[in-house]
mmCIF file of C-alpha atoms in Angstrom:
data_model
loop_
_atom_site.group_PDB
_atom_site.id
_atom_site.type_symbol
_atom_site.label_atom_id
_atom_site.label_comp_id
_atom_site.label_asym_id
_atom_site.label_seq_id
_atom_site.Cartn_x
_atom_site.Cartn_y
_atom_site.Cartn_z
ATOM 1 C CA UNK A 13 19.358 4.113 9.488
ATOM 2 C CA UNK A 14 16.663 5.568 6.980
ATOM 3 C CA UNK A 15 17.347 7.213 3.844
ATOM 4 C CA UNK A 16 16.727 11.476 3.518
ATOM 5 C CA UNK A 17 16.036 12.824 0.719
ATOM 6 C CA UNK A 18 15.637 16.374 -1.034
ATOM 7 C CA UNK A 19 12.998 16.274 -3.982
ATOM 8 C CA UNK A 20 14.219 18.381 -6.500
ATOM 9 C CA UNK A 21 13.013 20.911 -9.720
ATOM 10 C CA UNK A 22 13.904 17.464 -12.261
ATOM 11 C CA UNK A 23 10.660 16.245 -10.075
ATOM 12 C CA UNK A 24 7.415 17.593 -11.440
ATOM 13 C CA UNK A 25 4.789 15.156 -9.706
ATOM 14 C CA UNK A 26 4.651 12.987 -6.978
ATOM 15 C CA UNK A 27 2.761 9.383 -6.940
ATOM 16 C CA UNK A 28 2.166 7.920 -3.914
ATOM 17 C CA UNK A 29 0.604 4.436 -2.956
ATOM 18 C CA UNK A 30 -2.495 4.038 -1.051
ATOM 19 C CA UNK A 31 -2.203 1.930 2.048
ATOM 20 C CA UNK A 32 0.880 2.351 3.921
ATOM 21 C CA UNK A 33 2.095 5.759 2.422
ATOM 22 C CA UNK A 34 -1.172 8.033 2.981
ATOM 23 C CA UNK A 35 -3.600 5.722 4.682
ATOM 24 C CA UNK A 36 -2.985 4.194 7.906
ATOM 25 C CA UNK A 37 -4.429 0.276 7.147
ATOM 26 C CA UNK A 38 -2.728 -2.004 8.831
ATOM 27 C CA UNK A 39 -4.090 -1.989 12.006
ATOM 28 C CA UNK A 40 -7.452 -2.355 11.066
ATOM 29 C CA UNK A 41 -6.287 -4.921 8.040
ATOM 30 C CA UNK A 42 -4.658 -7.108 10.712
ATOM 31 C CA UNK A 43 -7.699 -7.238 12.987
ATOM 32 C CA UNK A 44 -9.750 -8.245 9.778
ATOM 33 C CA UNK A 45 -7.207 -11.063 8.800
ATOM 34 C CA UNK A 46 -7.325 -12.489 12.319
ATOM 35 C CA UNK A 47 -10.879 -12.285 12.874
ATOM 36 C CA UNK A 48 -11.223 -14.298 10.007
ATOM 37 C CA UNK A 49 -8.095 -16.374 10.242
ATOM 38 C CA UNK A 50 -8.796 -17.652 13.835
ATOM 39 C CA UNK A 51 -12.234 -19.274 13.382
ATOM 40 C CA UNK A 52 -11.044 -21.300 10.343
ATOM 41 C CA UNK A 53 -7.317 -22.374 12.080
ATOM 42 C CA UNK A 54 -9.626 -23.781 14.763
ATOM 43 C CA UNK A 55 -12.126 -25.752 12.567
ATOM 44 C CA UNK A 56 -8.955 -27.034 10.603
ATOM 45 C CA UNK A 57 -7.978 -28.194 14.075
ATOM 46 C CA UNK A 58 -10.411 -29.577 15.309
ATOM 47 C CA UNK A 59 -11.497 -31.699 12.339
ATOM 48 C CA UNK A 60 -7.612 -33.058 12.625
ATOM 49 C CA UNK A 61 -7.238 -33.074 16.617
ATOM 50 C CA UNK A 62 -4.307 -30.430 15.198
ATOM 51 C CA UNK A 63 -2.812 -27.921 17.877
ATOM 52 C CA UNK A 64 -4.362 -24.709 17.569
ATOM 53 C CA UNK A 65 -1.466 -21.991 16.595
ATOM 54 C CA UNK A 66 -3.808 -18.561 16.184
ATOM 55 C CA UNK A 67 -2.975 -15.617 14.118
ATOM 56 C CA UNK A 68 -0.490 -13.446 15.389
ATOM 57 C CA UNK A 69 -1.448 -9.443 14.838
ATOM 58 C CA UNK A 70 2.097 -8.665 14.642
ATOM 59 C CA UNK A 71 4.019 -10.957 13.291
ATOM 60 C CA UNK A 72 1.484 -13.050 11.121
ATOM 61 C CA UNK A 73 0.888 -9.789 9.320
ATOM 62 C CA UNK A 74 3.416 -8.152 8.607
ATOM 63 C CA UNK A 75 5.603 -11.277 7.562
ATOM 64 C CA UNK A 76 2.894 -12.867 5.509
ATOM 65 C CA UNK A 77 0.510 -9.940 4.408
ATOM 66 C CA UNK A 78 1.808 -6.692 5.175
ATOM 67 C CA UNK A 79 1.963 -4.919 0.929
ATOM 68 C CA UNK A 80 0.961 -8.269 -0.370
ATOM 69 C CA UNK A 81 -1.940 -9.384 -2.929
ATOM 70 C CA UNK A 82 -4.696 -10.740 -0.220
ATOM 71 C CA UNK A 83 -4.181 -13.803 -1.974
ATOM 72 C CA UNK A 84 -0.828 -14.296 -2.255
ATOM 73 C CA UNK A 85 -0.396 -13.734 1.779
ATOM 74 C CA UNK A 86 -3.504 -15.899 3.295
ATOM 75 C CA UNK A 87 -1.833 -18.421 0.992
ATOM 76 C CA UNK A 88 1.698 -18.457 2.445
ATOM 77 C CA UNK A 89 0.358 -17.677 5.928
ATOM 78 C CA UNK A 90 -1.609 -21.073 5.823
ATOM 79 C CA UNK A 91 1.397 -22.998 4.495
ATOM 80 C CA UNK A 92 3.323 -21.371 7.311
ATOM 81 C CA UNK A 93 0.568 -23.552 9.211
ATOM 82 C CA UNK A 94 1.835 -26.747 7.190
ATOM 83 C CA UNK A 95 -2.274 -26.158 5.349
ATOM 84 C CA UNK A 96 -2.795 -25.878 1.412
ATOM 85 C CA UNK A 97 -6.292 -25.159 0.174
ATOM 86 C CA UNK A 98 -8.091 -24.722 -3.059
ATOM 87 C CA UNK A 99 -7.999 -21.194 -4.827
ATOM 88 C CA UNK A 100 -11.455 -20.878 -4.230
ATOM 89 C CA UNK A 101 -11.241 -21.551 -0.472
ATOM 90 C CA UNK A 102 -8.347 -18.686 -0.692
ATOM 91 C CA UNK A 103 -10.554 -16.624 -2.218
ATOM 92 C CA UNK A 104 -13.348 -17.352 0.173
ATOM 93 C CA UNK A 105 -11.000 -15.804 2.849
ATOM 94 C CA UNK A 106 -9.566 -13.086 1.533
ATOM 95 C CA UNK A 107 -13.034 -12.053 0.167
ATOM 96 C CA UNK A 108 -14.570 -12.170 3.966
ATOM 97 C CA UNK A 109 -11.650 -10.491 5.480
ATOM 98 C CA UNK A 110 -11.695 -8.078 2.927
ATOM 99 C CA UNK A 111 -15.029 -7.383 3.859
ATOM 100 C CA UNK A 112 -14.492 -7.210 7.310
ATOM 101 C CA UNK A 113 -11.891 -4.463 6.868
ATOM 102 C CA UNK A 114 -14.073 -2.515 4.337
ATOM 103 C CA UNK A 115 -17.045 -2.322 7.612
ATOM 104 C CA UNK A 116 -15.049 -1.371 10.138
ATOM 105 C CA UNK A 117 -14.010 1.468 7.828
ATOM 106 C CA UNK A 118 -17.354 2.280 6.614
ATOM 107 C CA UNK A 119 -18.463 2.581 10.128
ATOM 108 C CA UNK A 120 -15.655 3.808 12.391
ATOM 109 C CA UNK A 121 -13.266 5.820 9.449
ATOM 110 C CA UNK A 122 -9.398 5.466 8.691
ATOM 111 C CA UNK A 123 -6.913 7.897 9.117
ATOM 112 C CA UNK A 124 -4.351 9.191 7.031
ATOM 113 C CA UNK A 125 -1.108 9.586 8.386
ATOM 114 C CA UNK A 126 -0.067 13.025 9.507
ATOM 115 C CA UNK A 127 3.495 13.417 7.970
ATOM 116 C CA UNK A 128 1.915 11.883 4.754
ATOM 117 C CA UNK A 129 -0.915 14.873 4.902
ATOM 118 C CA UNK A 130 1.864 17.645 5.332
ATOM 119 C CA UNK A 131 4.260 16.365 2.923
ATOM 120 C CA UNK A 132 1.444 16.503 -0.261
ATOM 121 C CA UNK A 133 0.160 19.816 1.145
ATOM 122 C CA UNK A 134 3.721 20.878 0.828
ATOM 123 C CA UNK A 135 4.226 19.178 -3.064
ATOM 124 C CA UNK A 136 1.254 20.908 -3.832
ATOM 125 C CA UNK A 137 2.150 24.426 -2.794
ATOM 126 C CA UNK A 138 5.573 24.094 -4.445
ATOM 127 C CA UNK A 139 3.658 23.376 -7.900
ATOM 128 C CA UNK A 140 4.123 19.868 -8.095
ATOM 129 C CA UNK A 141 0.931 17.636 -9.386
ATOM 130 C CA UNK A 142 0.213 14.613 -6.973
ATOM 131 C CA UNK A 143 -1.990 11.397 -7.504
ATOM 132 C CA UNK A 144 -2.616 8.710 -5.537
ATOM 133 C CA UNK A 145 -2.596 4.866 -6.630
ATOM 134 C CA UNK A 146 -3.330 1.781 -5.326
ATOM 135 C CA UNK A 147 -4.381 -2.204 -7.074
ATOM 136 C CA UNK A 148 -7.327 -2.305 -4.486
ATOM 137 C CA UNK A 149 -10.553 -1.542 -6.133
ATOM 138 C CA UNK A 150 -11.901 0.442 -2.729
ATOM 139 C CA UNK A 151 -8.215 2.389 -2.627
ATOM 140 C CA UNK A 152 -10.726 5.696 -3.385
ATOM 141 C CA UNK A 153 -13.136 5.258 -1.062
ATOM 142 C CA UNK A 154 -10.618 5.127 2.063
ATOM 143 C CA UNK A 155 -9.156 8.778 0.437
ATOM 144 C CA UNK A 156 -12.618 9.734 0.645
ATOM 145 C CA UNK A 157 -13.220 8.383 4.094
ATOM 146 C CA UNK A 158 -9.680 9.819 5.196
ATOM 147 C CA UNK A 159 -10.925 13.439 4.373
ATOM 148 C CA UNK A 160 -7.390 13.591 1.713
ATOM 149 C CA UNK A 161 -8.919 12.852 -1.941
ATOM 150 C CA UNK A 162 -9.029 15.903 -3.270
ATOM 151 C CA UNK A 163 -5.274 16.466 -2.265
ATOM 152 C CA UNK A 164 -5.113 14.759 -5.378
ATOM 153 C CA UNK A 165 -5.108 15.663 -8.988
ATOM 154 C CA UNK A 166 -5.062 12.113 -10.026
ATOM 155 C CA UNK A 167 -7.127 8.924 -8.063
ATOM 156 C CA UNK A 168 -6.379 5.752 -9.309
ATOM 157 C CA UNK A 169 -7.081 1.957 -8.211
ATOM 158 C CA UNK A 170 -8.325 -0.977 -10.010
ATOM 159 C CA UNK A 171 -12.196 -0.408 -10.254
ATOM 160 C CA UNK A 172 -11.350 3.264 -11.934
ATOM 161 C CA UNK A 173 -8.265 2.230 -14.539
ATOM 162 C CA UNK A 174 -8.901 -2.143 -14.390
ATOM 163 C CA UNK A 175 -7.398 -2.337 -18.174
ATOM 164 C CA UNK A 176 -3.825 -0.350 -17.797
ATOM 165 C CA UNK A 177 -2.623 -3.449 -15.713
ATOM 166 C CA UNK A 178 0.531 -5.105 -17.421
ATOM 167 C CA UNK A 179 0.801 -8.648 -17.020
ATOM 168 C CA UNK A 180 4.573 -8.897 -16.104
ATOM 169 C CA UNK A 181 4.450 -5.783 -13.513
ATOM 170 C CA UNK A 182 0.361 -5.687 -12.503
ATOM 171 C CA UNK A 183 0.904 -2.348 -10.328
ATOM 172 C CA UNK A 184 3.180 -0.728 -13.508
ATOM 173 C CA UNK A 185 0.596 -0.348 -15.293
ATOM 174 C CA UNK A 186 -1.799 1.950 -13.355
ATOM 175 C CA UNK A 187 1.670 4.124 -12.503
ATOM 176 C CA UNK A 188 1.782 4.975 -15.856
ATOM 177 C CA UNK A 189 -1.539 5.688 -16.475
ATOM 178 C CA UNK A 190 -1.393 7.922 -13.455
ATOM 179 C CA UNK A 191 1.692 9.552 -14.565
ATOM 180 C CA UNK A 192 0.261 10.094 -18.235
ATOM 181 C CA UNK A 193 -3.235 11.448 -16.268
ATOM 182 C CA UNK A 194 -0.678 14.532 -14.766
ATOM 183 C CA UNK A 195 1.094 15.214 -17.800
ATOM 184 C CA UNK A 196 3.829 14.367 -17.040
ATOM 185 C CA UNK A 197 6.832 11.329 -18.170
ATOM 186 C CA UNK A 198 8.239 8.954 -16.107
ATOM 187 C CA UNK A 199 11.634 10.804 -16.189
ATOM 188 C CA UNK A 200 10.208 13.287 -14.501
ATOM 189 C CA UNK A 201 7.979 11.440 -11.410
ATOM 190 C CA UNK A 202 9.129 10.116 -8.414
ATOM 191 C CA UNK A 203 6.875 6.867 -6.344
ATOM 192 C CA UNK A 204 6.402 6.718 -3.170
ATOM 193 C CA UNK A 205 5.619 3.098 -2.040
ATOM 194 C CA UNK A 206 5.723 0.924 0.971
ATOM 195 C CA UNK A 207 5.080 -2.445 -1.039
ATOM 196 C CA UNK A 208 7.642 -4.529 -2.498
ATOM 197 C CA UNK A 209 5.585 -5.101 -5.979
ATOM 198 C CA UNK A 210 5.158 -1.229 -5.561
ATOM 199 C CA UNK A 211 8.302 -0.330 -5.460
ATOM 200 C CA UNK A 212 9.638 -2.902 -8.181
ATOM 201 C CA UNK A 213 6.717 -1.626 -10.699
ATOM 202 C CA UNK A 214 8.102 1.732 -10.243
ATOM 203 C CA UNK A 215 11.332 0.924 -11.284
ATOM 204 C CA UNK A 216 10.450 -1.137 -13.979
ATOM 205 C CA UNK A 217 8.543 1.794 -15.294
ATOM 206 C CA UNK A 218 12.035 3.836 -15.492
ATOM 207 C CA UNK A 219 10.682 6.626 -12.796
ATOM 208 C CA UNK A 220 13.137 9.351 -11.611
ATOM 209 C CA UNK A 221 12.952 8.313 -8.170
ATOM 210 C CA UNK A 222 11.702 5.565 -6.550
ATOM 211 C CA UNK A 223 10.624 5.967 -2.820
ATOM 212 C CA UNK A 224 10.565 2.824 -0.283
ATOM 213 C CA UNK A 225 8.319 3.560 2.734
ATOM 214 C CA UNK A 226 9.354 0.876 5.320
ATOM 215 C CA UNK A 227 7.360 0.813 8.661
ATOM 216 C CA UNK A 228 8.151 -2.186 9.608
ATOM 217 C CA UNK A 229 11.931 -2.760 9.964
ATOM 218 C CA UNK A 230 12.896 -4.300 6.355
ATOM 219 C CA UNK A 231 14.246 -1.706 4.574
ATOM 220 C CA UNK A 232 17.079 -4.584 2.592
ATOM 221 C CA UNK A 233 13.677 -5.692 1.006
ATOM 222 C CA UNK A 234 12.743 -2.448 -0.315
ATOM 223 C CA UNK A 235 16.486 -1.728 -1.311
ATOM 224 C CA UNK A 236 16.408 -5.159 -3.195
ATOM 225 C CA UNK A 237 13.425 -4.577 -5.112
ATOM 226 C CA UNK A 238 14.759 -1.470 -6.816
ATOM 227 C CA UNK A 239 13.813 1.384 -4.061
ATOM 228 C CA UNK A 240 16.498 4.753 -4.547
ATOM 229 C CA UNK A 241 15.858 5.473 -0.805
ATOM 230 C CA UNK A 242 14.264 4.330 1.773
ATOM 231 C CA UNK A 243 12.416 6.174 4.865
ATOM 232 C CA UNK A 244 10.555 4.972 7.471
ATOM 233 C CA UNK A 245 8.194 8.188 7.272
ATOM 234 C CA UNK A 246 7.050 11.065 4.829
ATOM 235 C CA UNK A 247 9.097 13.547 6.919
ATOM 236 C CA UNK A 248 12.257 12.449 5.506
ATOM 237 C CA UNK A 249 11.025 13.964 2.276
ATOM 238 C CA UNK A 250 12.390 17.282 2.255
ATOM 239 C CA UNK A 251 11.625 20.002 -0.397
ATOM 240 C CA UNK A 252 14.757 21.768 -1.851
ATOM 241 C CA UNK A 253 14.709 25.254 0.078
ATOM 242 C CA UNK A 254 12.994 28.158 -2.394
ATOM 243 C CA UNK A 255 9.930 30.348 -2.424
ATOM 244 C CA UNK A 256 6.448 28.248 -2.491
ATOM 245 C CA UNK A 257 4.228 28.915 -5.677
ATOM 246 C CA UNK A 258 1.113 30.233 -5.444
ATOM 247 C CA UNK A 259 -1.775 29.341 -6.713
ATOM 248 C CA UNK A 260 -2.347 25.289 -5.283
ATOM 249 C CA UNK A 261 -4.613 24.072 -2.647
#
């Protein structure tokens, strides 16, 4: 069963990750992965008279990909396929399916999910300053694309902050940043993430409350990297029950 939890006054901002928490990726990130995936798993193949085993929308991507570095997950999916290849053939993929995802965005849009949408509005009525975070370097184009970035007082991804990164914890560093862009100290934010690294950056950084969003039936891995509570959606964020303040969009 998921966590509940009531935010309360020692929280004065909210930081939530990108893909997963606000944006609703996967499906279109999964489509991109397999439309690049499946060509080369058949070349590989063929060159070996190898059975063809295809990517698997499902469960290729969420146990290989799903809040991974691109990198990191076309790796371990191939050697799930018993293949190892060069960094720069890694690269090669992830770069094509990462463009692949980034046109079907460009020309169809993303959505944000609902729950997500009413929970900052909510934040942001009470007084509480938001910003949203991601590693990607296109994480503010899909708030753009989403219709939600200026729900934000603080957008952050790697093309707009590439030097806070910290070697041991890569996302803690643009956490910090964000939580030093809304005034506020670590003691005194809470993280919402749905990715392992995420959610272990946030409590490296010593935040008040660390937030797992798991979609995906894992919640033990969220737990294990250092996640307070976890949820399966942004409606098990509940505001403590007072008067709203006036004054935010």
């Amino acid at each position: 069963m998921a966590d509940r939890r009531v935010l309360g006054d020692e929280i004065a901002a909210i930081i939530f990750g990108v893909d997963g928490v606000v944006i609703d990726s996967a499906r279109v990130a999964a489509a991109a992965w397999k439309s690049v995936l499946d060509p080369f798993l058949r070349s590989y193949a063929a060159t070996r008279e190898a059975e063809v085993r295809p990517f698997e929308v499902r469960d290729d991507y969420l146990e290989h990909m799903h809040g991974r570095p691109r990198l990191d997950g076309v790796r371990d999916f191939l050697a799930s396929r018993e293949i190892t290849l060069p960094y720069d053939d890694l690269r090669g993929l992830a770069g094509r399916a990462e463009e692949l995802f980034l046109t079907e965005v460009r020309r169809h849009g993303i959505a944000p999910f609902a729950s997500s949408v009413d929970l900052v509005r909510a934040v942001r009525r009470r007084g509480l300053r938001t910003a949203a975070v991601s590693v990607d370097w296109y994480a503010a184009e899909l708030l753009t694309r989403a219709g939600v970035a200026e729900m934000f007082d603080v957008r952050l991804d790697g093309l707009e902050a590439p030097g806070t990164m910290l070697p041991d914890h890569p996302e803690c560093g643009l956490l910090l940043e964000a939580a030093q862009r809304l005034r506020t100290s670590p003691a005194r934010t809470a993280v919402v993430e749905q990715s392992p690294a995420g959610v272990s950056a946030a409590r490296y950084g010593a935040f008040a409350l660390v937030v797992g969003v798991d979609r995906i039936g894992r919640p033990a891995v969220l737990r294990d990297h250092g996640a307070d509570v976890v949820i399966n959606d942004l409606s098990q964020l509940w505001l403590r029950a007072e008067p709203a303040m006036a004054g935010r969009p």
